[in-house]
């Protein structure tokens, strides 16, 4: 747009701009047609000021910490739900427990993705990531603990012998009252 | 863990639902069937009622009196008298009362003929035991009341037909007087009682029928004595045989004077025959004698002149006489000729002329004709027609009329001795037997009806049609194996020596086979079938062979007569082979080993305690040799109160030297003191019972190890005084002792005494528990007790890591000679009913919880959860125990009306309950037999592994289709919308940017 102003200042009535604007930032206002993928990513960041960059990286770090702490709320929520579900095995408690187990596992699988937006050379993501993993592990532990209180963990001898077939006897004896 | 959660699920379901396993009204007959029988007919009386439906009243050897429809053979009504209430005679009085004499002539009852209601009952006592006779004279009146004349227990009674009142009685007290006949000459008021006294004295009493006054007493002495029965040839003449069975005595007592004539049989028939017996018959002027092979009919002419009218070597049966007019008597005669029977009806005084001569094709599997009953009717052309009711060797009952079998009843099934099951053939091309649907139209109609039913549009008639379609579903009566194992063959052995195969789907007879080996023969005089065993059950190796059963029978009632084995193919019902053994069969022990063709090894013990191995093949012998030292057997001598254990020793020595015969030696014996204990019941576990696990998990995650042994014997003994009827002793004199004995070592694992208790004991043994039922004299109630046995020596196996890594010896083979440490838990409960039989459900893998099946005194089968008989029940169970499913202890076991397996039906004369596992783990098949048969499927923990019969597959399909359609439609819609959105977004931006660039260029 600054370019346009310069041109206007010279007093021309109209102009058709035949230059290739595809890489120019001004052309970003117009969305690409559907199906068109821009091959080259604009690297040139020269117009963004350094200050702005600092602010953004600060903001990113802050945001990353926030994301890392998010499972904590979840944890509290889950704890409440579990408390509500009680200690008997039925559909509700089993559902709660399995979701409590599943959520941390899926979250742990997607650690990289969660912190992708905040990736920055300036930002140290290790701290938030560790916190995130720790909180999710805590959630997992909570789920396992719940599983145990429901009695669904094979921690007793009875869990391992309940399907043992009876031992074979060596001797065999038959008979009875004469026919 | 999967299994554990599965268990928890089951637990959850079983604890949340009340243990009611009833059915809905429209489910009756879907999986169960009920058949009514009466047993072998002893006597038949045709009702002479002119109006109404023709009927015949019969009494049977199962102590049943029944009124049958003469047109179709259906039962109008039926009464089963008690097991010791044997029927001696039946008759019809006044045309509307059925009179029965039973219990050795001591009970006389009258029943209303149309509906079978009892009218009256009289008890007839007498000085001594004697033959009993029931006579219903038609013309003997006494104050407008018809008289019944009954001779029983040495006393002659005249009884009113209307109310059963004894009008007069007369004792025959002479010590040795044995009544032979009671005769009522028609048209007179006299009763003749004839009999023998002191072996050689013939006595005749003449009695006034009006008041019982003795008018005349004559006697005559015959030095040669008498044997057997007498035959009445006229109202004043009887024929008897002398003690050697070779001279016929014709005794007449006209006008009270006894005169006699002796005729040696050899005078009548040239060739000498063995001793003869008189066949009782009531045809006047004719009697029959039978020697070993020949039956001779003899006519009495004038005063004691005898003339042979026919001599036959065929098997022959004669009916009683039937008066068809004032002076004419007819009788029926049936002779066998290969596959036919010849029926002739003759007049009594005219042997050579036949009123009727017919030939009827007869199934060979029915055997010989045993009894004939004749009845006449008047044809449209006013001539006499005859119908005969015949009882065959296999106890079936047939009505013959006009040369055809009008109907037949398989009443042999009323006396089942033993039951086993067999699988059906696997469905293959060419094997499928049942035709599936009749045609497309019927098929469509059926489905339309079902659809109407689902949509609740069906009218009552449609509902009835749907119901009958459900009941007659061809699926359940197919002749092939099904996936769930519901379709099987029940192989039953009846007392008549006939094998039947019943289809479990609808109870029809698939085949029947009268065992040839159970026919009377030279070598085998009175063969009796004993037991039925599964001989060959092909599954792994010998799939192409048909399964077969082993029938063990014996040539006589005593235990030392030689045995006979028959092998019968269960698919075809043909006898594969039969073996006449040269040794007796005292015990049959099926061994837990099979040979290469899946034939089960059986050990037969003879009277000299030799063990004989069958099948006699070298393969079987080598398997047996391998296990030789581990095979033991025990015998319970309940007369002496001894239980003996034996081991096999070596090959037989002496005259029976045979590779397959082994000597045995005594190993141990348990002797019960004869003055204080008498064995009344023994029970073991079923050989084929499957136990899923050896551990029992109790409430606090603790484990108890069951003591599971195939070699445990439960023995119940009572005080000798208390072995009689209930209530015959005081509680102080009576006790009941229950033992658990290891039959390999003879070790008594447990012994408990119930003071003040009495038999009879009914017990059932399963897994590690035994439940028994007895009478408590102190409480005046029946009781049931449970004993559970646990293995204490395994209780230490509690280390989880050892168990996880499999470092335990819980599944390694154990020897019973290692000392077991067992603990027992037991508990007793009151129970309302007395029992006839007790059984327990059995399932394919033994996972499903068990139910006890109790055959009650009311001839019904009651299912009772084993949870009610759990020795861990307490009055106030903890929360954990409640979660485990322990029911609070109550003093008596509940009887839930909905848990009657037989619902509204009764299995008259219930004798046994058999359970067979289906392939589906949740389901067990139950067969109860007595005079009636009943079959059903049970799911003790509900059908958790299959959808119920009323599950709507249509609804499921519709839902799935609708869901798929909805997914497809919404997917298309969303795609379109997305595309539209993208286009509108792009065009909006495009127009905006062109506008803005135009605007800028304006400046």
Short mmCIF file of N, CA, C and O in Angstrom, two decimals, chain B residues 192-237:
data_model
loop_
_atom_site.label_atom_id
_atom_site.label_comp_id
_atom_site.label_asym_id
_atom_site.label_seq_id
_atom_site.Cartn_x
_atom_site.Cartn_y
_atom_site.Cartn_z
N UNK B 192 -69.06 -119.07 44.70
CA UNK B 192 -68.22 -120.25 44.93
C UNK B 192 -66.79 -119.78 45.15
O UNK B 192 -66.26 -119.02 44.35
N UNK B 193 -66.22 -120.25 46.24
CA UNK B 193 -64.81 -119.95 46.48
C UNK B 193 -64.08 -121.28 46.45
O UNK B 193 -64.42 -122.18 47.24
N UNK B 194 -63.17 -121.42 45.52
CA UNK B 194 -62.43 -122.68 45.46
C UNK B 194 -60.96 -122.42 45.71
O UNK B 194 -60.45 -121.33 45.43
N UNK B 195 -60.31 -123.40 46.26
CA UNK B 195 -58.89 -123.23 46.54
C UNK B 195 -58.28 -124.52 47.01
O UNK B 195 -58.95 -125.56 47.04
N UNK B 196 -57.01 -124.43 47.34
CA UNK B 196 -56.29 -125.60 47.81
C UNK B 196 -55.99 -125.42 49.29
O UNK B 196 -55.80 -124.30 49.77
N UNK B 197 -55.92 -126.55 49.95
CA UNK B 197 -55.47 -126.52 51.34
C UNK B 197 -54.47 -127.63 51.53
O UNK B 197 -54.62 -128.71 50.95
N UNK B 198 -53.48 -127.36 52.31
CA UNK B 198 -52.46 -128.36 52.63
C UNK B 198 -51.91 -129.05 51.39
O UNK B 198 -51.73 -130.27 51.38
N UNK B 199 -51.73 -128.36 50.36
CA UNK B 199 -51.08 -128.81 49.12
C UNK B 199 -51.87 -129.85 48.32
O UNK B 199 -51.78 -129.90 47.11
N UNK B 200 -52.62 -130.68 48.98
CA UNK B 200 -53.26 -131.74 48.22
C UNK B 200 -54.78 -131.77 48.42
O UNK B 200 -55.45 -132.68 47.98
N UNK B 201 -55.30 -130.83 49.12
CA UNK B 201 -56.73 -130.80 49.42
C UNK B 201 -57.41 -129.77 48.54
O UNK B 201 -56.95 -128.63 48.44
N UNK B 202 -58.48 -130.17 47.89
CA UNK B 202 -59.25 -129.22 47.11
C UNK B 202 -60.47 -128.81 47.93
O UNK B 202 -61.20 -129.66 48.42
N UNK B 203 -60.68 -127.53 48.09
CA UNK B 203 -61.76 -127.05 48.95
C UNK B 203 -62.72 -126.22 48.11
O UNK B 203 -62.31 -125.48 47.24
N UNK B 204 -64.01 -126.37 48.43
CA UNK B 204 -65.01 -125.57 47.73
C UNK B 204 -66.00 -125.04 48.77
O UNK B 204 -66.52 -125.79 49.58
N UNK B 205 -66.18 -123.74 48.77
CA UNK B 205 -67.14 -123.12 49.69
C UNK B 205 -68.25 -122.52 48.85
O UNK B 205 -67.99 -121.90 47.82
N UNK B 206 -69.47 -122.70 49.33
CA UNK B 206 -70.60 -122.07 48.64
C UNK B 206 -71.19 -121.05 49.60
O UNK B 206 -71.50 -121.38 50.74
N UNK B 207 -71.31 -119.83 49.14
CA UNK B 207 -71.70 -118.75 50.04
C UNK B 207 -72.88 -118.02 49.46
O UNK B 207 -72.96 -117.79 48.24
N UNK B 208 -73.78 -117.64 50.33
CA UNK B 208 -74.93 -116.85 49.91
C UNK B 208 -74.48 -115.40 49.68
O UNK B 208 -73.95 -114.76 50.59
N UNK B 209 -74.71 -114.94 48.48
CA UNK B 209 -74.22 -113.61 48.15
C UNK B 209 -74.99 -112.51 48.87
O UNK B 209 -74.52 -111.38 48.99
N UNK B 210 -76.17 -112.81 49.34
CA UNK B 210 -76.98 -111.77 49.98
C UNK B 210 -76.46 -111.41 51.37
O UNK B 210 -76.50 -110.26 51.78
N UNK B 211 -76.01 -112.44 52.11
CA UNK B 211 -75.64 -112.15 53.49
C UNK B 211 -74.31 -112.78 53.92
O UNK B 211 -73.90 -112.65 55.06
N UNK B 212 -73.66 -113.47 53.03
CA UNK B 212 -72.36 -114.02 53.38
C UNK B 212 -72.43 -115.30 54.18
O UNK B 212 -71.42 -115.75 54.74
N UNK B 213 -73.57 -115.89 54.22
CA UNK B 213 -73.74 -117.11 55.00
C UNK B 213 -73.10 -118.28 54.27
O UNK B 213 -73.24 -118.42 53.05
N UNK B 214 -72.38 -119.12 55.00
CA UNK B 214 -71.76 -120.28 54.38
C UNK B 214 -72.81 -121.35 54.18
O UNK B 214 -73.45 -121.81 55.14
N UNK B 215 -73.04 -121.71 52.92
CA UNK B 215 -74.08 -122.68 52.64
C UNK B 215 -73.51 -124.09 52.61
O UNK B 215 -74.12 -125.03 53.09
N UNK B 216 -72.37 -124.24 52.05
CA UNK B 216 -71.84 -125.59 51.87
C UNK B 216 -70.32 -125.52 51.86
O UNK B 216 -69.72 -124.54 51.42
N UNK B 217 -69.71 -126.52 52.36
CA UNK B 217 -68.25 -126.62 52.32
C UNK B 217 -67.90 -128.05 51.98
O UNK B 217 -68.24 -128.98 52.70
N UNK B 218 -67.25 -128.24 50.87
CA UNK B 218 -66.86 -129.57 50.44
C UNK B 218 -65.35 -129.59 50.25
O UNK B 218 -64.73 -128.59 49.91
N UNK B 219 -64.78 -130.75 50.43
CA UNK B 219 -63.36 -130.86 50.13
C UNK B 219 -63.06 -132.25 49.59
O UNK B 219 -63.78 -133.20 49.88
N UNK B 220 -62.06 -132.31 48.83
CA UNK B 220 -61.64 -133.60 48.28
C UNK B 220 -60.12 -133.62 48.28
O UNK B 220 -59.47 -132.59 48.14
N UNK B 221 -59.58 -134.80 48.44
CA UNK B 221 -58.13 -134.92 48.55
C UNK B 221 -57.56 -135.49 47.26
O UNK B 221 -58.13 -136.39 46.66
N UNK B 222 -56.47 -134.88 46.85
CA UNK B 222 -55.76 -135.39 45.66
C UNK B 222 -54.34 -135.68 46.08
O UNK B 222 -53.60 -134.78 46.47
N UNK B 223 -54.00 -136.94 45.98
CA UNK B 223 -52.69 -137.34 46.52
C UNK B 223 -51.54 -136.75 45.71
O UNK B 223 -50.46 -136.52 46.23
N UNK B 224 -51.81 -136.44 44.43
CA UNK B 224 -50.69 -135.98 43.61
C UNK B 224 -50.39 -134.49 43.80
O UNK B 224 -49.41 -133.99 43.26
N UNK B 225 -51.26 -133.80 44.51
CA UNK B 225 -51.00 -132.38 44.76
C UNK B 225 -51.31 -131.52 43.54
O UNK B 225 -51.83 -131.98 42.53
N UNK B 226 -50.99 -130.20 43.68
CA UNK B 226 -51.30 -129.24 42.61
C UNK B 226 -50.07 -128.40 42.29
O UNK B 226 -49.20 -128.24 43.13
N UNK B 227 -50.10 -127.86 41.13
CA UNK B 227 -49.06 -126.88 40.83
C UNK B 227 -49.67 -125.74 40.03
O UNK B 227 -50.54 -125.96 39.19
N UNK B 228 -49.21 -124.59 40.28
CA UNK B 228 -49.59 -123.43 39.49
C UNK B 228 -51.04 -123.04 39.68
O UNK B 228 -51.66 -123.28 40.71
N UNK B 229 -51.55 -122.41 38.64
CA UNK B 229 -52.87 -121.82 38.73
C UNK B 229 -53.93 -122.81 38.29
O UNK B 229 -53.62 -123.88 37.77
N UNK B 230 -55.17 -122.43 38.49
CA UNK B 230 -56.26 -123.22 37.94
C UNK B 230 -56.91 -122.39 36.85
O UNK B 230 -56.85 -121.16 36.86
N UNK B 231 -57.51 -123.10 35.93
CA UNK B 231 -58.24 -122.40 34.87
C UNK B 231 -59.70 -122.77 35.00
O UNK B 231 -60.07 -123.92 35.19
N UNK B 232 -60.52 -121.76 34.90
CA UNK B 232 -61.95 -121.95 35.05
C UNK B 232 -62.50 -122.25 33.67
O UNK B 232 -62.37 -121.44 32.75
N UNK B 233 -63.08 -123.41 33.49
CA UNK B 233 -63.61 -123.70 32.16
C UNK B 233 -65.13 -123.54 32.11
O UNK B 233 -65.69 -123.31 31.06
N UNK B 234 -65.80 -123.68 33.23
CA UNK B 234 -67.21 -123.31 33.29
C UNK B 234 -67.46 -122.86 34.70
O UNK B 234 -66.55 -122.89 35.53
N UNK B 235 -68.67 -122.41 34.99
CA UNK B 235 -68.90 -121.90 36.34
C UNK B 235 -68.78 -123.00 37.38
O UNK B 235 -68.70 -122.72 38.56
N UNK B 236 -68.79 -124.24 36.93
CA UNK B 236 -68.72 -125.31 37.92
C UNK B 236 -67.59 -126.29 37.64
O UNK B 236 -67.59 -127.39 38.18
N UNK B 237 -66.69 -125.91 36.81
CA UNK B 237 -65.58 -126.81 36.52
C UNK B 237 -64.28 -126.01 36.46
O UNK B 237 -64.24 -124.94 35.86
#
